[in-house]
mmCIF file of C-alpha atoms and ligand atoms in Angstrom:
data_model
loop_
_atom_site.group_PDB
_atom_site.id
_atom_site.type_symbol
_atom_site.label_atom_id
_atom_site.label_comp_id
_atom_site.label_asym_id
_atom_site.label_seq_id
_atom_site.Cartn_x
_atom_site.Cartn_y
_atom_site.Cartn_z
ATOM 1 C CA LEU A 133 24.912 -29.553 13.338
ATOM 2 C CA PRO A 134 25.936 -25.824 13.100
ATOM 3 C CA LEU A 135 23.214 -23.822 14.564
ATOM 4 C CA ASP A 136 21.809 -22.636 10.973
ATOM 5 C CA GLU A 137 21.012 -26.085 9.689
ATOM 6 C CA ARG A 138 19.682 -27.203 13.549
ATOM 7 C CA LEU A 139 17.212 -23.969 13.035
ATOM 8 C CA LYS A 140 16.438 -25.091 9.075
ATOM 9 C CA ARG A 141 15.678 -28.424 10.375
ATOM 10 C CA ARG A 142 13.227 -27.366 13.197
ATOM 11 C CA ILE A 143 11.230 -26.039 10.695
ATOM 12 C CA VAL A 144 11.343 -28.998 8.562
ATOM 13 C CA ASP A 145 10.754 -31.270 11.254
ATOM 14 C CA GLY A 146 8.351 -29.100 12.928
ATOM 15 C CA GLU A 147 10.253 -29.190 16.287
ATOM 16 C CA ARG A 148 9.526 -26.628 18.515
ATOM 17 C CA ASN A 149 11.530 -28.029 21.664
ATOM 18 C CA GLY A 150 14.519 -25.968 22.519
ATOM 19 C CA LEU A 151 13.449 -23.348 19.374
ATOM 20 C CA GLU A 152 13.909 -20.004 21.681
ATOM 21 C CA ALA A 153 16.997 -21.047 23.069
ATOM 22 C CA ASP A 154 18.329 -21.558 19.232
ATOM 23 C CA LEU A 155 16.856 -18.211 18.113
ATOM 24 C CA ASP A 156 18.827 -16.378 21.546
ATOM 25 C CA GLU A 157 22.020 -18.459 20.288
ATOM 26 C CA ALA A 158 21.477 -17.248 16.799
ATOM 27 C CA LEU A 159 20.813 -13.669 17.612
ATOM 28 C CA THR A 160 24.343 -13.311 19.107
ATOM 29 C CA THR A 161 25.845 -13.178 16.031
ATOM 30 C CA THR A 162 22.809 -12.399 13.510
ATOM 31 C CA PRO A 163 20.166 -10.013 13.293
ATOM 32 C CA ALA A 164 16.581 -10.885 13.525
ATOM 33 C CA LEU A 165 15.888 -10.583 10.266
ATOM 34 C CA ASP A 166 18.358 -12.104 8.399
ATOM 35 C CA ILE A 167 17.726 -15.246 10.500
ATOM 36 C CA VAL A 168 14.191 -15.204 9.059
ATOM 37 C CA ASN A 169 15.273 -14.463 5.680
ATOM 38 C CA ASN A 170 18.368 -16.601 5.099
ATOM 39 C CA ILE A 171 17.805 -19.606 7.571
ATOM 40 C CA LEU A 172 14.147 -19.783 8.462
ATOM 41 C CA LEU A 173 12.546 -19.297 4.936
ATOM 42 C CA ASP A 174 15.286 -21.869 3.506
ATOM 43 C CA GLY A 175 13.643 -24.265 5.850
ATOM 44 C CA MET A 176 9.967 -23.626 4.674
ATOM 45 C CA LYS A 177 11.363 -23.776 1.035
ATOM 46 C CA THR A 178 12.389 -27.346 1.820
ATOM 47 C CA VAL A 179 9.295 -27.918 3.318
ATOM 48 C CA GLY A 180 7.428 -26.931 -0.129
ATOM 49 C CA GLU A 181 9.749 -29.030 -2.193
ATOM 50 C CA LEU A 182 9.012 -32.186 -0.126
ATOM 51 C CA PHE A 183 5.032 -31.407 0.277
ATOM 52 C CA GLY A 184 5.274 -30.747 -3.546
ATOM 53 C CA SER A 185 7.116 -33.763 -4.465
ATOM 54 C CA GLY A 186 4.740 -36.010 -2.431
ATOM 55 C CA GLN A 187 7.383 -36.756 0.379
ATOM 56 C CA MET A 188 5.974 -34.479 3.315
ATOM 57 C CA GLN A 189 1.934 -34.648 4.521
ATOM 58 C CA LEU A 190 0.000 -32.082 4.771
ATOM 59 C CA PRO A 191 -0.682 -32.180 8.529
ATOM 60 C CA PHE A 192 3.571 -31.902 9.027
ATOM 61 C CA VAL A 193 3.392 -28.903 6.628
ATOM 62 C CA LEU A 194 1.396 -27.522 8.883
ATOM 63 C CA GLN A 195 3.495 -28.081 12.295
ATOM 64 C CA SER A 196 6.206 -26.423 10.225
ATOM 65 C CA ALA A 197 4.434 -23.386 9.250
ATOM 66 C CA GLU A 198 3.454 -23.318 13.320
ATOM 67 C CA VAL A 199 7.203 -23.590 14.007
ATOM 68 C CA MET A 200 7.707 -21.035 11.775
ATOM 69 C CA LYS A 201 5.262 -18.555 12.795
ATOM 70 C CA THR A 202 6.912 -19.034 16.438
ATOM 71 C CA ALA A 203 10.118 -18.535 15.532
ATOM 72 C CA VAL A 204 8.931 -15.293 13.764
ATOM 73 C CA ALA A 205 7.189 -13.800 16.731
ATOM 74 C CA TYR A 206 10.168 -14.584 19.257
ATOM 75 C CA LEU A 207 12.261 -12.619 16.624
ATOM 76 C CA GLU A 208 10.093 -9.727 16.003
ATOM 77 C CA PRO A 209 10.662 -7.673 19.135
ATOM 78 C CA HIS A 210 14.320 -7.809 18.002
ATOM 79 C CA MET A 211 13.979 -6.414 14.337
ATOM 80 C CA GLU A 212 14.636 -2.713 13.950
ATOM 81 C CA LYS A 213 12.681 -0.138 13.781
ATOM 82 C CA SER A 214 12.756 2.968 12.042
ATOM 83 C CA GLY A 215 12.387 6.267 13.748
ATOM 84 C CA ALA A 216 9.320 7.213 11.267
ATOM 85 C CA ASP A 217 5.650 6.931 12.198
ATOM 86 C CA GLY A 218 2.420 7.502 10.112
ATOM 87 C CA LYS A 219 3.726 7.226 6.820
ATOM 88 C CA GLY A 220 0.758 5.763 5.355
ATOM 89 C CA THR A 221 -1.806 2.873 5.543
ATOM 90 C CA ILE A 222 -2.372 -0.265 3.716
ATOM 91 C CA VAL A 223 -5.259 -2.877 4.042
ATOM 92 C CA LEU A 224 -3.507 -6.081 3.602
ATOM 93 C CA ALA A 225 -5.107 -9.230 3.498
ATOM 94 C CA THR A 226 -5.336 -12.733 2.023
ATOM 95 C CA VAL A 227 -7.424 -13.334 -0.972
ATOM 96 C CA ARG A 228 -10.800 -15.331 -0.691
ATOM 97 C CA GLY A 229 -10.272 -19.020 -0.381
ATOM 98 C CA ASP A 230 -6.661 -18.955 0.327
ATOM 99 C CA VAL A 231 -5.506 -19.917 3.800
ATOM 100 C CA HIS A 232 -1.588 -18.778 3.691
ATOM 101 C CA ASP A 233 -0.385 -16.127 5.757
ATOM 102 C CA ILE A 234 3.268 -16.330 6.657
ATOM 103 C CA GLY A 235 4.602 -14.165 3.738
ATOM 104 C CA LYS A 236 1.704 -11.907 4.561
ATOM 105 C CA ASN A 237 2.643 -11.685 8.149
ATOM 106 C CA LEU A 238 6.024 -10.728 7.402
ATOM 107 C CA VAL A 239 4.859 -7.867 5.181
ATOM 108 C CA ASP A 240 2.534 -6.533 8.220
ATOM 109 C CA ILE A 241 5.766 -6.733 10.278
ATOM 110 C CA ILE A 242 8.302 -5.200 7.772
ATOM 111 C CA LEU A 243 5.888 -2.332 7.078
ATOM 112 C CA SER A 244 4.957 -1.548 10.770
ATOM 113 C CA ASN A 245 8.366 -1.615 11.709
ATOM 114 C CA ASN A 246 9.129 0.858 8.907
ATOM 115 C CA GLY A 247 6.301 3.816 9.839
ATOM 116 C CA TYR A 248 3.259 2.473 7.834
ATOM 117 C CA ASN A 249 -0.120 1.736 9.634
ATOM 118 C CA VAL A 250 -1.111 -1.878 8.801
ATOM 119 C CA VAL A 251 -4.638 -3.077 8.836
ATOM 120 C CA ASN A 252 -3.829 -6.760 8.400
ATOM 121 C CA MET A 253 -7.333 -8.263 7.832
ATOM 122 C CA GLY A 254 -6.292 -11.658 8.148
ATOM 123 C CA ILE A 255 -6.603 -14.721 5.485
ATOM 124 C CA LYS A 256 -9.975 -15.625 3.047
ATOM 125 C CA GLN A 257 -10.868 -12.410 2.462
ATOM 126 C CA PRO A 258 -13.642 -11.421 -0.098
ATOM 127 C CA VAL A 259 -13.005 -8.553 -2.084
ATOM 128 C CA SER A 260 -16.115 -6.788 -0.478
ATOM 129 C CA ALA A 261 -14.716 -7.245 2.920
ATOM 130 C CA ILE A 262 -11.410 -5.447 1.723
ATOM 131 C CA LEU A 263 -13.073 -2.824 0.235
ATOM 132 C CA GLU A 264 -14.736 -2.070 3.200
ATOM 133 C CA ALA A 265 -11.902 -1.950 5.570
ATOM 134 C CA ALA A 266 -9.814 0.296 2.868
ATOM 135 C CA GLU A 267 -12.849 2.805 3.040
ATOM 136 C CA GLU A 268 -13.130 2.471 6.701
ATOM 137 C CA HIS A 269 -9.532 3.197 7.667
ATOM 138 C CA ARG A 270 -8.982 5.287 4.355
ATOM 139 C CA ALA A 271 -6.378 3.438 3.398
ATOM 140 C CA ASP A 272 -3.758 4.472 0.925
ATOM 141 C CA VAL A 273 -3.124 1.063 -0.693
ATOM 142 C CA ILE A 274 -4.406 -2.116 -0.809
ATOM 143 C CA GLY A 275 -1.984 -5.405 -0.171
ATOM 144 C CA MET A 276 -3.279 -8.660 -1.509
ATOM 145 C CA SER A 277 -1.585 -11.841 -0.649
ATOM 146 C CA GLY A 278 -2.119 -15.387 -2.160
ATOM 147 C CA LEU A 279 -0.395 -18.583 -2.610
ATOM 148 C CA LEU A 280 -2.363 -20.862 -4.789
ATOM 149 C CA VAL A 281 -2.625 -20.679 -8.768
ATOM 150 C CA LYS A 282 -6.355 -20.124 -7.884
ATOM 151 C CA SER A 283 -5.600 -17.064 -5.741
ATOM 152 C CA THR A 284 -3.978 -15.401 -8.641
ATOM 153 C CA VAL A 285 -7.455 -15.544 -10.542
ATOM 154 C CA ILE A 286 -9.190 -14.499 -7.392
ATOM 155 C CA MET A 287 -6.694 -11.350 -7.463
ATOM 156 C CA LYS A 288 -7.573 -10.289 -11.416
ATOM 157 C CA GLU A 289 -11.250 -10.743 -10.455
ATOM 158 C CA ASN A 290 -10.923 -8.282 -7.261
ATOM 159 C CA LEU A 291 -8.922 -5.777 -9.355
ATOM 160 C CA GLU A 292 -11.936 -5.925 -11.852
ATOM 161 C CA GLU A 293 -14.174 -5.361 -8.824
ATOM 162 C CA LEU A 294 -12.473 -2.370 -8.162
ATOM 163 C CA ASN A 295 -12.362 -1.016 -11.855
ATOM 164 C CA GLY A 296 -16.216 -1.928 -11.792
ATOM 165 C CA ARG A 297 -16.840 0.322 -8.493
ATOM 166 C CA GLY A 298 -14.671 3.397 -9.621
ATOM 167 C CA LEU A 299 -12.165 2.803 -7.245
ATOM 168 C CA ALA A 300 -9.158 1.817 -8.959
ATOM 169 C CA ALA A 301 -7.796 5.354 -9.278
ATOM 170 C CA LYS A 302 -8.344 5.576 -5.563
ATOM 171 C CA TYR A 303 -6.381 2.737 -4.757
ATOM 172 C CA PRO A 304 -2.941 1.769 -5.853
ATOM 173 C CA VAL A 305 -2.528 -2.043 -5.028
ATOM 174 C CA ILE A 306 0.679 -4.304 -4.226
ATOM 175 C CA LEU A 307 0.275 -7.844 -4.838
ATOM 176 C CA GLY A 308 2.455 -10.882 -3.448
ATOM 177 C CA GLY A 309 2.576 -14.584 -3.423
ATOM 178 C CA ALA A 310 4.295 -17.912 -4.435
ATOM 179 C CA ALA A 311 2.138 -18.510 -7.796
ATOM 180 C CA LEU A 312 2.170 -15.119 -8.858
ATOM 181 C CA THR A 313 4.656 -13.761 -11.606
ATOM 182 C CA ARG A 314 6.094 -10.393 -12.181
ATOM 183 C CA ALA A 315 4.819 -10.623 -15.855
ATOM 184 C CA TYR A 316 1.405 -11.475 -15.002
ATOM 185 C CA VAL A 317 1.314 -8.898 -12.984
ATOM 186 C CA GLU A 318 3.478 -5.901 -14.865
ATOM 187 C CA GLN A 319 1.989 -6.848 -18.114
ATOM 188 C CA ASP A 320 -1.540 -8.691 -17.847
ATOM 189 C CA LEU A 321 -3.042 -7.114 -14.942
ATOM 190 C CA HIS A 322 -1.425 -3.688 -15.363
ATOM 191 C CA GLU A 323 -3.507 -3.406 -18.744
ATOM 192 C CA LEU A 324 -6.441 -4.629 -17.018
ATOM 193 C CA TYR A 325 -6.615 -2.496 -13.817
ATOM 194 C CA GLN A 326 -7.645 1.216 -14.142
ATOM 195 C CA GLY A 327 -5.252 2.056 -11.317
ATOM 196 C CA GLU A 328 -1.845 1.236 -10.084
ATOM 197 C CA VAL A 329 -0.859 -2.337 -9.661
ATOM 198 C CA ARG A 330 2.718 -3.620 -8.339
ATOM 199 C CA TYR A 331 4.103 -6.760 -7.882
ATOM 200 C CA ALA A 332 6.173 -7.469 -4.774
ATOM 201 C CA ARG A 333 8.715 -10.471 -4.762
ATOM 202 C CA ASP A 334 9.129 -10.327 -0.995
ATOM 203 C CA ALA A 335 8.579 -8.255 1.844
ATOM 204 C CA PHE A 336 11.165 -5.683 1.409
ATOM 205 C CA GLU A 337 9.702 -5.187 -2.266
ATOM 206 C CA GLY A 338 6.521 -4.878 -0.717
ATOM 207 C CA LEU A 339 8.193 -1.944 1.445
ATOM 208 C CA ARG A 340 10.104 -0.201 -1.719
ATOM 209 C CA LEU A 341 6.703 0.109 -3.571
ATOM 210 C CA MET A 342 4.994 1.415 -0.489
ATOM 211 C CA ASP A 343 7.432 4.109 -0.295
ATOM 212 C CA ALA A 344 7.267 4.879 -3.846
ATOM 213 C CA LEU A 345 3.196 4.759 -3.738
ATOM 214 C CA VAL A 346 2.477 6.694 -0.363
ATOM 215 C CA ALA A 347 5.293 9.417 -0.898
HETATM 216 CO CO1 LIG B 87 -0.031 -25.148 0.874
HETATM 217 N N1 LIG B 87 0.590 -24.870 -0.785
HETATM 218 N N2 LIG B 87 -1.820 -25.876 1.019
HETATM 219 N N3 LIG B 87 -0.101 -24.838 2.969
HETATM 220 N N4 LIG B 87 1.707 -24.400 1.245
HETATM 221 C C1 LIG B 87 1.810 -24.427 -1.121
HETATM 222 C C2 LIG B 87 1.440 -22.945 -1.318
HETATM 223 C C3 LIG B 87 2.049 -25.107 -2.494
HETATM 224 C C4 LIG B 87 3.078 -24.058 -3.718
HETATM 225 C C5 LIG B 87 2.912 -26.220 -1.958
HETATM 226 C C6 LIG B 87 3.474 -27.529 -2.992
HETATM 227 O O1 LIG B 87 2.370 -28.263 -3.384
HETATM 228 N N5 LIG B 87 4.546 -27.101 -3.197
HETATM 229 C C7 LIG B 87 1.048 -25.759 -3.156
HETATM 230 C C8 LIG B 87 0.080 -24.397 -4.261
HETATM 231 C C9 LIG B 87 0.161 -25.167 -5.409
HETATM 232 C C10 LIG B 87 -0.522 -24.463 -6.453
HETATM 233 O O2 LIG B 87 -1.613 -23.828 -6.031
HETATM 234 N N6 LIG B 87 -0.519 -24.540 -7.422
HETATM 235 C C11 LIG B 87 -0.209 -25.734 -1.643
HETATM 236 C C12 LIG B 87 -1.487 -26.086 -1.172
HETATM 237 C C13 LIG B 87 -1.480 -27.402 -2.713
HETATM 238 C C14 LIG B 87 -1.824 -26.184 -0.368
HETATM 239 C C15 LIG B 87 -3.353 -27.008 0.163
HETATM 240 C C16 LIG B 87 -4.379 -26.676 -1.093
HETATM 241 C C17 LIG B 87 -2.663 -28.431 0.213
HETATM 242 C C18 LIG B 87 -4.484 -29.307 0.485
HETATM 243 O O3 LIG B 87 -5.259 -28.852 1.052
HETATM 244 N N7 LIG B 87 -4.239 -30.656 0.036
HETATM 245 C C19 LIG B 87 -4.207 -26.178 1.369
HETATM 246 C C20 LIG B 87 -4.615 -24.982 0.453
HETATM 247 C C21 LIG B 87 -5.659 -24.501 1.679
HETATM 248 C C22 LIG B 87 -6.241 -23.069 1.147
HETATM 249 O O4 LIG B 87 -5.599 -22.295 0.947
HETATM 250 N N8 LIG B 87 -7.631 -22.992 0.866
HETATM 251 C C23 LIG B 87 -2.364 -25.580 1.615
HETATM 252 C C24 LIG B 87 -2.420 -25.502 3.239
HETATM 253 C C25 LIG B 87 -1.263 -25.013 3.537
HETATM 254 C C26 LIG B 87 -0.828 -25.266 5.404
HETATM 255 C C27 LIG B 87 -2.188 -24.680 6.091
HETATM 256 C C28 LIG B 87 -0.940 -26.379 5.788
HETATM 257 C C29 LIG B 87 0.200 -24.336 5.345
HETATM 258 C C30 LIG B 87 0.140 -22.885 5.618
HETATM 259 C C31 LIG B 87 0.404 -22.330 7.015
HETATM 260 C C32 LIG B 87 -0.016 -20.693 7.173
HETATM 261 O O5 LIG B 87 0.401 -20.093 6.446
HETATM 262 N N9 LIG B 87 -0.679 -20.305 7.972
HETATM 263 C C33 LIG B 87 1.075 -24.219 3.953
HETATM 264 C C34 LIG B 87 1.933 -23.748 3.787
HETATM 265 C C35 LIG B 87 3.008 -23.799 4.657
HETATM 266 C C36 LIG B 87 2.686 -23.610 2.504
HETATM 267 C C37 LIG B 87 4.121 -23.641 1.766
HETATM 268 C C38 LIG B 87 4.988 -25.493 2.284
HETATM 269 C C39 LIG B 87 4.780 -22.840 2.358
HETATM 270 C C40 LIG B 87 4.150 -21.221 2.415
HETATM 271 C C41 LIG B 87 4.577 -20.159 2.817
HETATM 272 O O6 LIG B 87 4.452 -19.896 4.328
HETATM 273 N N10 LIG B 87 6.171 -19.959 2.735
HETATM 274 C C42 LIG B 87 3.819 -23.472 0.429
HETATM 275 C C43 LIG B 87 4.901 -23.752 -0.630
HETATM 276 C C44 LIG B 87 5.694 -22.573 -1.298
HETATM 277 O O7 LIG B 87 5.298 -21.404 -1.235
HETATM 278 N N11 LIG B 87 6.479 -23.309 -2.326
HETATM 279 C C45 LIG B 87 2.511 -23.864 0.305
HETATM 280 C C46 LIG B 87 6.779 -19.035 3.460
HETATM 281 C C47 LIG B 87 6.438 -17.465 3.234
HETATM 282 C C48 LIG B 87 7.342 -16.604 4.025
HETATM 283 O O8 LIG B 87 6.450 -17.431 1.652
HETATM 284 O O9 LIG B 87 3.955 -16.719 1.440
HETATM 285 O O10 LIG B 87 5.518 -16.877 -0.876
HETATM 286 P P1 LIG B 87 5.402 -16.539 0.910
HETATM 287 O O11 LIG B 87 5.655 -14.892 1.197
HETATM 288 C C49 LIG B 87 6.994 -14.448 0.500
HETATM 289 C C50 LIG B 87 6.674 -13.660 -0.963
HETATM 290 O O12 LIG B 87 5.832 -14.302 -1.714
HETATM 291 C C51 LIG B 87 6.347 -12.444 -0.520
HETATM 292 O O13 LIG B 87 6.720 -12.068 0.573
HETATM 293 C C52 LIG B 87 7.136 -13.246 1.551
HETATM 294 C C53 LIG B 87 8.916 -13.016 1.615
HETATM 295 O O14 LIG B 87 9.378 -11.834 2.021
HETATM 296 N N12 LIG B 87 4.789 -12.219 -0.589
HETATM 297 C C54 LIG B 87 4.410 -10.713 -0.469
HETATM 298 C C55 LIG B 87 3.488 -12.719 0.130
HETATM 299 N N13 LIG B 87 2.583 -12.235 0.102
HETATM 300 C C56 LIG B 87 2.995 -10.663 -0.026
HETATM 301 C C57 LIG B 87 2.261 -9.692 -0.660
HETATM 302 C C58 LIG B 87 2.760 -8.214 -0.470
HETATM 303 C C59 LIG B 87 4.165 -8.142 -0.692
HETATM 304 C C60 LIG B 87 4.925 -9.723 -0.513
HETATM 305 O O15 LIG B 87 2.053 -7.570 -0.448
HETATM 306 C C61 LIG B 87 0.702 -7.311 -0.681
#
């Protein structure tokens, strides 16, 4: 198999052995971030399709996710970093009830590498904890991630909580994750939230939004 197909297969098959050697080889021709975006994420997409159609069982999805995480961690030191620093702070969390964190952690990497201070709280975070962290770290922005359809409802409730506590004007919010749609965020949630709420399709849009919101 060609190298990119081989790397994709590693994600789909959850096969770690020889992963580093393949990544080293890929790095000789391809920037680290492009390996993630153009090759590895394609593998995760296939995993999602196989799982969704019942052709792949959960323990294997977990293995694929572990290989994905290992690969991203291996590539991270090779990613370009901007010279800028201290551009602003974002508190970033996967919302209550949701364990998916690969996308959120990519957002962390991209923002950190581009001069932002990222407080990555991890998964299954209730809104109270997110708000506590935002206050403690004097966050400029709150970022919430979630991949389940259920999480889109939790995000809505979280925004209502911010409204209720009178914190909406203080905290612009960036939302991301596969179950969200741009229309849901930019119309429904935009109408509901008394502050700024934006949708990020991917980590790069997250970065552009941070640049716009914090500038
Ligand atoms: Co789950 N899972 N999963 N899963 N899983 C999905 C999301 C699903 C679509 C699969 C499917 O059915 N086809 C489905 C959701 C269905 C729904 O809600 N309608 C699903 C399900 C059902 C479940 C369980 C309920 C299964 C079960 O237990 N029966 C369970 C849920 C547990 C829970 O959360 N309570 C579950 C568990 C798991 C694993 C643990 C096995 C594993 C997660 C491991 C981990 O993350 N540590 C897993 C995985 C890997 C997936 C799929 C296959 C891949 C997700 C992924 O990592 N994608 C996923 C299929 C899919 O998404 N189509 C699926 C790669 C990642 C880079 O993309 O996170 O979307 P993503 O991030 C993108 C953008 O969305 C954006 O940037 C990233 C790219 O640059 N982004 C942001 C994300 N967050 C952002 C935040 C921002 C900005 C951008 O700013 C704040």
